[in-house]
XYZ file of C-alpha atoms in Angstrom:
369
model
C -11.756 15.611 13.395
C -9.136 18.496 12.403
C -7.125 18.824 9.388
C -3.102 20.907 9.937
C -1.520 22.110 6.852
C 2.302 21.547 6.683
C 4.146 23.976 8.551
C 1.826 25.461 11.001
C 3.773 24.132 13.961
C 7.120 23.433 15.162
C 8.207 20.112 16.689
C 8.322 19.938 20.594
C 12.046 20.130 21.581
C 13.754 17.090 22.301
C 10.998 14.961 20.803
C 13.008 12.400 17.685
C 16.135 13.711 18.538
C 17.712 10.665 19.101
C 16.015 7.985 16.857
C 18.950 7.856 13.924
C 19.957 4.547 13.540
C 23.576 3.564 13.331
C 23.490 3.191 9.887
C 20.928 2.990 6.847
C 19.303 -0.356 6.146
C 19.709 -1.261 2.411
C 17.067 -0.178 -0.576
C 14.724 -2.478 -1.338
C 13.683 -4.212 -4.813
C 10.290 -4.027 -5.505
C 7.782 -4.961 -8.065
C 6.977 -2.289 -10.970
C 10.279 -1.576 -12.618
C 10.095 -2.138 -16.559
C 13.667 -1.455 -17.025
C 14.644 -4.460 -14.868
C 12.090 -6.607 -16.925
C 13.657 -5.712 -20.033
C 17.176 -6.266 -19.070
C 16.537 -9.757 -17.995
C 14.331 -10.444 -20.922
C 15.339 -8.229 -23.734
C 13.397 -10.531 -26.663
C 10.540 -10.357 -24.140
C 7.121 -9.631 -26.435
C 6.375 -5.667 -26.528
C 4.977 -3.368 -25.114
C 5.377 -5.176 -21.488
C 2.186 -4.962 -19.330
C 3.401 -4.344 -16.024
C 1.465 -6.861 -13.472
C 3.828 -6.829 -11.085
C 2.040 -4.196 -8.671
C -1.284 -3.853 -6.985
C -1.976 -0.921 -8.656
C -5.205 0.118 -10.351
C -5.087 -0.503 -14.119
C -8.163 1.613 -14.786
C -6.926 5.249 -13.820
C -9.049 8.208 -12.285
C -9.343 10.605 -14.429
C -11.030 13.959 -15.079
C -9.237 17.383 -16.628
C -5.652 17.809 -16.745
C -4.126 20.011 -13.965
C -4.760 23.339 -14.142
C -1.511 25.399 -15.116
C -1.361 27.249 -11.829
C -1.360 23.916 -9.996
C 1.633 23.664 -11.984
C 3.320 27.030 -11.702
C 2.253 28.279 -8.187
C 3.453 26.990 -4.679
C 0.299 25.291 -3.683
C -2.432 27.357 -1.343
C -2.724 26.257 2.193
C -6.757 26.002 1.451
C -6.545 23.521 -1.030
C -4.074 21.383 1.189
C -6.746 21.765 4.111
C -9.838 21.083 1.717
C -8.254 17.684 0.574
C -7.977 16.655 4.285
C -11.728 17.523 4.864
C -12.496 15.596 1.829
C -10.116 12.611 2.747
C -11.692 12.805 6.315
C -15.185 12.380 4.959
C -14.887 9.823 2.431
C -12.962 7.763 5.281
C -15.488 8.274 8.218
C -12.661 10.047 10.277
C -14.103 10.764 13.781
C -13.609 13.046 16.539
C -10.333 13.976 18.191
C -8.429 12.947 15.060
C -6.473 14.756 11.920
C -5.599 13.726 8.526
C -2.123 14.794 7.177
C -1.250 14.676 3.470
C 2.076 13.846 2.330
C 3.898 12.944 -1.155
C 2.974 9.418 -0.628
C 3.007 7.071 2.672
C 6.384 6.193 1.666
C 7.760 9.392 2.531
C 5.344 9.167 6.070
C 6.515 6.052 7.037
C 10.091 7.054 8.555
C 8.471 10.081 10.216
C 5.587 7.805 12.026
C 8.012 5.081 12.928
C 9.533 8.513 14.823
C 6.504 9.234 16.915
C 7.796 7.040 19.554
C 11.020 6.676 21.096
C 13.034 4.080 19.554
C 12.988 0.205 21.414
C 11.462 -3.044 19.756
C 9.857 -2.570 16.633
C 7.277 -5.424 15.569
C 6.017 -5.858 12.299
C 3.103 -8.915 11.329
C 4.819 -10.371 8.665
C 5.569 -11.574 6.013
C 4.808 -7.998 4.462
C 5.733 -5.312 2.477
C 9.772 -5.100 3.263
C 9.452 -0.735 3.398
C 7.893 -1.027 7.041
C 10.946 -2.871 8.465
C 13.145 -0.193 6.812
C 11.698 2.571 8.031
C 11.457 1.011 12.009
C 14.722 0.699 11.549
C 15.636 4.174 9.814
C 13.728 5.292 12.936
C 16.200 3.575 15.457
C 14.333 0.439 16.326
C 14.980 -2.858 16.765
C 12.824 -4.669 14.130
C 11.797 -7.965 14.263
C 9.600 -10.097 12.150
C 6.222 -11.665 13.972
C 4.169 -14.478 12.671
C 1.493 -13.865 14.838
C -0.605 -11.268 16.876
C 0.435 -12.432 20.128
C 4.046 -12.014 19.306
C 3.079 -8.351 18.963
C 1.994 -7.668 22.626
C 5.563 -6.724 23.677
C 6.534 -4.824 21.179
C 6.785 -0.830 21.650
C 5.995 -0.174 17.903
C 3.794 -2.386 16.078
C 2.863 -2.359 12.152
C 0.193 -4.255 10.727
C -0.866 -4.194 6.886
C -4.661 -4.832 7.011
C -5.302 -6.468 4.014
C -1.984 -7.169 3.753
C 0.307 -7.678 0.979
C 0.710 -10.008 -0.839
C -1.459 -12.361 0.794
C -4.446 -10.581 1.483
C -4.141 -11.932 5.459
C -6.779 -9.777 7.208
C -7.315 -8.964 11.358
C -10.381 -8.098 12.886
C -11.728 -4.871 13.580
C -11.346 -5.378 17.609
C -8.454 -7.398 17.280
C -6.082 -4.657 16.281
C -8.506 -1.908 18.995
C -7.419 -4.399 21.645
C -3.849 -4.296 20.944
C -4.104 -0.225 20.463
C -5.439 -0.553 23.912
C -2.896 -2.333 25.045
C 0.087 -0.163 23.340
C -1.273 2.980 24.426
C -1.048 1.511 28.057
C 2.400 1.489 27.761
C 2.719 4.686 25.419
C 3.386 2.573 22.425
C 2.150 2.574 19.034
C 0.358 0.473 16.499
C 0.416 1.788 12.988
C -2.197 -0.003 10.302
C -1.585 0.489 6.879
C -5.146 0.293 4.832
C -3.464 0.526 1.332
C -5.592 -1.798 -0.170
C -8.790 -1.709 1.994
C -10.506 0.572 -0.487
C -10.705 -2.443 -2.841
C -12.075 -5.147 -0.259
C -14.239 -6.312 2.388
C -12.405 -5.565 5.079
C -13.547 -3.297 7.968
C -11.589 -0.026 8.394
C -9.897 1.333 11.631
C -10.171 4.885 10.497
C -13.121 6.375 12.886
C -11.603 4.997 15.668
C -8.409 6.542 15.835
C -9.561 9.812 18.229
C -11.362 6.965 20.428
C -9.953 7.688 24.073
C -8.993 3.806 24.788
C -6.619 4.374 22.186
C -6.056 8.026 20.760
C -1.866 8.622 20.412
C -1.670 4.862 20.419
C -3.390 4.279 17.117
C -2.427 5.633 13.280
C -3.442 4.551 10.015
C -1.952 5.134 6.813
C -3.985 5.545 3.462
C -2.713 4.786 0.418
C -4.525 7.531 -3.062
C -2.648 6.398 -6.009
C -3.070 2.255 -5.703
C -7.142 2.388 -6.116
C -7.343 5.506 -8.533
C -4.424 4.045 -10.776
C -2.368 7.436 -9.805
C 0.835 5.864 -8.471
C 2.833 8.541 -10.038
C 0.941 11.470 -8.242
C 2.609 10.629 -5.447
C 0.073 10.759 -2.349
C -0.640 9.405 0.934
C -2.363 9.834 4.332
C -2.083 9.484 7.968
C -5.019 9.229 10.314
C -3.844 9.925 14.146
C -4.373 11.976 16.981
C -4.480 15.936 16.963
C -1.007 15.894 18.621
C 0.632 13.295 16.360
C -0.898 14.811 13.416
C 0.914 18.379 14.561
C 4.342 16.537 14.692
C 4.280 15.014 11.450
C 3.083 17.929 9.646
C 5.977 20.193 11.741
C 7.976 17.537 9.972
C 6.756 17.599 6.260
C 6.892 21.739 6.224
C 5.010 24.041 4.399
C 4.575 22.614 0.594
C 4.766 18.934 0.952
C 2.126 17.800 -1.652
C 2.174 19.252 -5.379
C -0.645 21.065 -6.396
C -1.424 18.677 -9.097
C -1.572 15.528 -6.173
C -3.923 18.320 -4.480
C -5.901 18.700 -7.375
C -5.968 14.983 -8.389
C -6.937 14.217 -5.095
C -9.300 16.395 -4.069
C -11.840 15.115 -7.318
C -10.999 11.829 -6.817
C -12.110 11.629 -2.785
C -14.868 13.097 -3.523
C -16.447 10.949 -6.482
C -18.470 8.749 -4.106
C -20.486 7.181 -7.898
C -16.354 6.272 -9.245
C -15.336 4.621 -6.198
C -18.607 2.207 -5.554
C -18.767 1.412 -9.025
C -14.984 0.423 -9.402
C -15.049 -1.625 -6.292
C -17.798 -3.597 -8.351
C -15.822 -3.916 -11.048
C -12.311 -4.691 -9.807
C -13.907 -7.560 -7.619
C -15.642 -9.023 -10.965
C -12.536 -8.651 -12.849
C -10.114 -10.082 -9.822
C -12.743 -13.183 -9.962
C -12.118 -13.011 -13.712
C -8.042 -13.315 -13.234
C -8.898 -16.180 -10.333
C -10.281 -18.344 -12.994
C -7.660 -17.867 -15.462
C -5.021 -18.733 -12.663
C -7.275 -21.954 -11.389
C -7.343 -23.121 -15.123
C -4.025 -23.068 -15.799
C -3.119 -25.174 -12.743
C -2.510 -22.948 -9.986
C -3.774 -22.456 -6.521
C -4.940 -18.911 -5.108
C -3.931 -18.463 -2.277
C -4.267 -14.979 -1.053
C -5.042 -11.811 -2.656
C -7.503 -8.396 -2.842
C -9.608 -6.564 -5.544
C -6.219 -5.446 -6.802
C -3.809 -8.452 -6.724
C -3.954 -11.964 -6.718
C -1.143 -14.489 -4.930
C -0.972 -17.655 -6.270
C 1.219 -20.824 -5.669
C 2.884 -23.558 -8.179
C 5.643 -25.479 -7.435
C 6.624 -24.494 -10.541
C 5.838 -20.810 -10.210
C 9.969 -20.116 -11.712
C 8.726 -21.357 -14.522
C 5.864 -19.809 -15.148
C 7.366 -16.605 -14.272
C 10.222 -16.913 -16.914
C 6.733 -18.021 -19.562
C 5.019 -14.349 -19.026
C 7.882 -12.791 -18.752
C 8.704 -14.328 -22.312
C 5.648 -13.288 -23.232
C 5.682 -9.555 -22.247
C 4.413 -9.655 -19.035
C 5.754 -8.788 -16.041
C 4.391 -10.640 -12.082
C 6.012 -10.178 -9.380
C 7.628 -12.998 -7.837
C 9.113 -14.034 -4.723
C 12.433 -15.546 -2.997
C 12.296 -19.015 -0.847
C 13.406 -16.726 2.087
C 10.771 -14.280 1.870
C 8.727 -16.003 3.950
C 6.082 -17.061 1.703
C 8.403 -19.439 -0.742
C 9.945 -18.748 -4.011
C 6.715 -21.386 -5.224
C 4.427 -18.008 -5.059
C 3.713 -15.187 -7.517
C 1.650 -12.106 -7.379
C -0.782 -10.847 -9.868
C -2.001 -7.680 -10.733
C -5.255 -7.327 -12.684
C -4.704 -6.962 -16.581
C -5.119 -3.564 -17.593
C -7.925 -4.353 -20.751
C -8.829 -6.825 -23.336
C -5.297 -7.349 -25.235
C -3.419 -8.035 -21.492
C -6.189 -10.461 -20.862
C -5.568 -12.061 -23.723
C -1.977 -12.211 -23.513
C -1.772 -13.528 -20.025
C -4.419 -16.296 -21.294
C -1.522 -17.026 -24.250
C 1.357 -17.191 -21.544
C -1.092 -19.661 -19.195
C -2.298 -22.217 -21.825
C 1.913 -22.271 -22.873
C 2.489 -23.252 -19.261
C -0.154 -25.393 -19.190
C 0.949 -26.966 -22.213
C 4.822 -27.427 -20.897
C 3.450 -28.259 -17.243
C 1.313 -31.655 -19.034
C 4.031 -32.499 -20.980
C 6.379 -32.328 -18.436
C-alpha cells in the first residue's frame, strides 16, 4: 500500500487528452435540498427533518477544527497521515494507494478518465452522478440490468450496496469481471458508499491483486456514515499508477484542513464505528417496522436508508411532506417506479415521532379509501 499527496506528479503526456465529451450532460436533482421542500410545501410543519438522503443522522464529532486548519494551506503530512489511516481502517493491501479528494463527487469525472473513452456500462438502476460523469469523460453510457450485460463494456460502474435498493454482488463476482476488464485494459470502478453500514463484503484489499491491479478502483464515501456530508470528503482505492494520475489531477491542496482533521479522528475511532454499525442496524429495523405497519412493503435498503413500495407511495409522499418531512421519491421512468420511496433514518425521538404521526394519517386515509 502507498499513499501520494496531491501534486507530487505530473500527468503522463497524452494520457485524457481527448476524453471531453461533445457537450455537458444536464445537472441532476437529487434528494437533500430543503429549499425545494419548502417551495412545494410552504405550510409544510417546521422545522423539516430532512429524510430524503442516506446520510448519517447521528454526526461524528469530537473538538472543533483547530484555527490553523482554518487559516493555513493544509501540510502535505496530514494529507499523507489520513491516507495511512484510511488505508488501515479499510484493509488496503499491497501494490495499492489511497487518494483523498473533496468528496467522490469531485473523483468521479477524473476516474471515469483513467481509460480512454468507448462504452461505458453502469449496473443500474443507480445513483444518476455515475452516468454523468462516464459521459463528462467521453463515453458512451448505457444502462445494464444485469452483470452479464457488463462483460463488453470498456468501463464498468457498480454501486455495491447500491442505492436505493440495497442490490448487492458478490465478492468474486465483481474480481471475475476485474479479471476480465483488465484483460482488455478496461476498468471496473465499485463505489462502497454505504458498505460501512452493512453486511456486505468489501473489495478494498484486493485492488493491488495482480489478476486485476489497474483494472480495479473503489471509491469510499467519509461524510454518509459519520453524518459529515458537508466536510466534503472522499476516497479512491487503485493501483500505484492510477493513484499518481488522479492525484496529478487534484493538485497540491485538494482537501481542507478541517476535512483532514475531521477525517483523520474519525478513521481512526475503531470503538465509534463498531458501535454505530450496531446501532444504525437496530434503528433501520426500528424504521422497517414503522414502514410494515403502516402498509408498506420494504423492499430494498441499508443501515442508512430504507426503499419501500406502495402503490400509493404519491400519496404518502405529499402526507410527510405535509407533515414536515422530507423522503425522497422517485419517477415511473427511473427504473424502479414512481410506486417507491426512500427513507432515511429519523434523526432522534421527535422525527420518530413525527414520521409515526404522518404514517398512522396515511394509514388512516389509505382504510378509508
Amino acid at each position: 500500500m502507498a499513499c501520494f499527496y496531491s501534486g507530487a506528479f505530473a500527468m503522463t503526456a497524452g494520457q485524457g487528452q481527448d476524453a471531453a465529451p461533445a457537450s455537458t450532460p444536464e445537472r441532476i436533482v437529487h434528494g437533500g435540498s430543503l429549499e425545494q421542500a419548502a417551495r412545494l410545501f410552504p405550510d409544510a410543519q417546521l422545522p423539516w427533518i430532512d429524510l430524503s438522503t442516506g446520510i448519517n443522522p447521528h454526526v461524528y464529532s469530537r473538538k472543533p477544527a483547530p484555527t490553523w486548519a482554518l487559516t493555513r494551506l493544509p501540510e502535505p503530512g496530514l494529507h499523507v497521515a489520513l491516507c495511512n489511516t484510511a488505508a488501515e481502517a479499510w484493509g488496503v493491501g499491497q501494490g495499492a494507494a489511497v487518494v483523498a479528494g473533496p468528496g467522490t463527487q469531485m473523483l468521479l469525472p477524473q476516474v471515469m478518465m483513467l481509460v480512454m473513452p468507448g462504452v461505458a456500462a453502469v449496473l443500474s438502476p443507480t445513483y444518476a452522478e455515475h452516468r454523468r460523469a462516464a459521459a463528462i469523460a467521453g463515453h458512451q453510457v448505457r444502462e445494464a440490468q444485469s452483470v452479464s450485460a457488463l462483460y463488453d463494456a470498456d468501463l464498468v460502474v457498480v454501486v455495491n450496496p447500491n442505492n436505493p435498493d440495497g442490490r448487492a454482488l458478490p465478492r468474486e463476482e465483481l474480481l471475475d469481471l476485474a479479471a476480465h476488464l483488465k484483460r482488455k485494459r478496461g476498468l471496473l470502478v465499485v463505489d462502497e458508499a454505504f458498505i460501512d453500514a452493512s453486511d456486505v463484503e468489501s473489495v478494498t484489499d484486493c485492488v493491488g491483486r495482480e489478476d486485476v491491479s489497474g483494472a480495479l478502483i473503489v471509491l469510499r464515501s467519509f461524510g454518509k456514515f459519520y453524518g459529515l456530508a458537508g466536510v466534503r470528503l472522499g476516497f479512491a482505492i487503485a493501483c500505484r499508477a492510477h493513484a499518481e494520475r488522479l492525484e496529478a489531477i487534484l493538485g497540491p491542496w485538494a482537501v481542507s484542513g478541517p476535512a483532514l482533521v475531521a477525517g483523520q479522528a474519525a478513521l481512526a475511532d475503531t470503538p465509534w464505528r463498531m458501535a454505530m454499525r450496531k446501532r444504525l442496524a437496530a434503528e433501520a429495523s426500528r424504521l422497517d417496522r414503522m414502514l410494515i405497519g403502516a402498509g408498506l412493503s420494504i423492499v430494498g435498503g441499508t443501515g442508512l436508508f430504507r426503499l419501500a413500495r406502495h402503490d400509493r407511495a404519491q400519496t404518502l409522499f405529499t402526507i410527510l411532506a405535509q407533515h414536515g418531512v422530507w423522503v425522497r421519491r422517485f419517477e415511473a421512468e427511473s427504473g424502479l417506479g414512481a410506486d417507491v420511496l426512500r427513507f432515511g433514518l429519523p434523526p432522534d425521538k421527535a422525527a420518530v415521532r413525527r414520521v409515526a404521526q404522518a404514517l398512522d394519517r396515511f394509514r388512516a386515509t389509505f382504510n378509508d379509501g
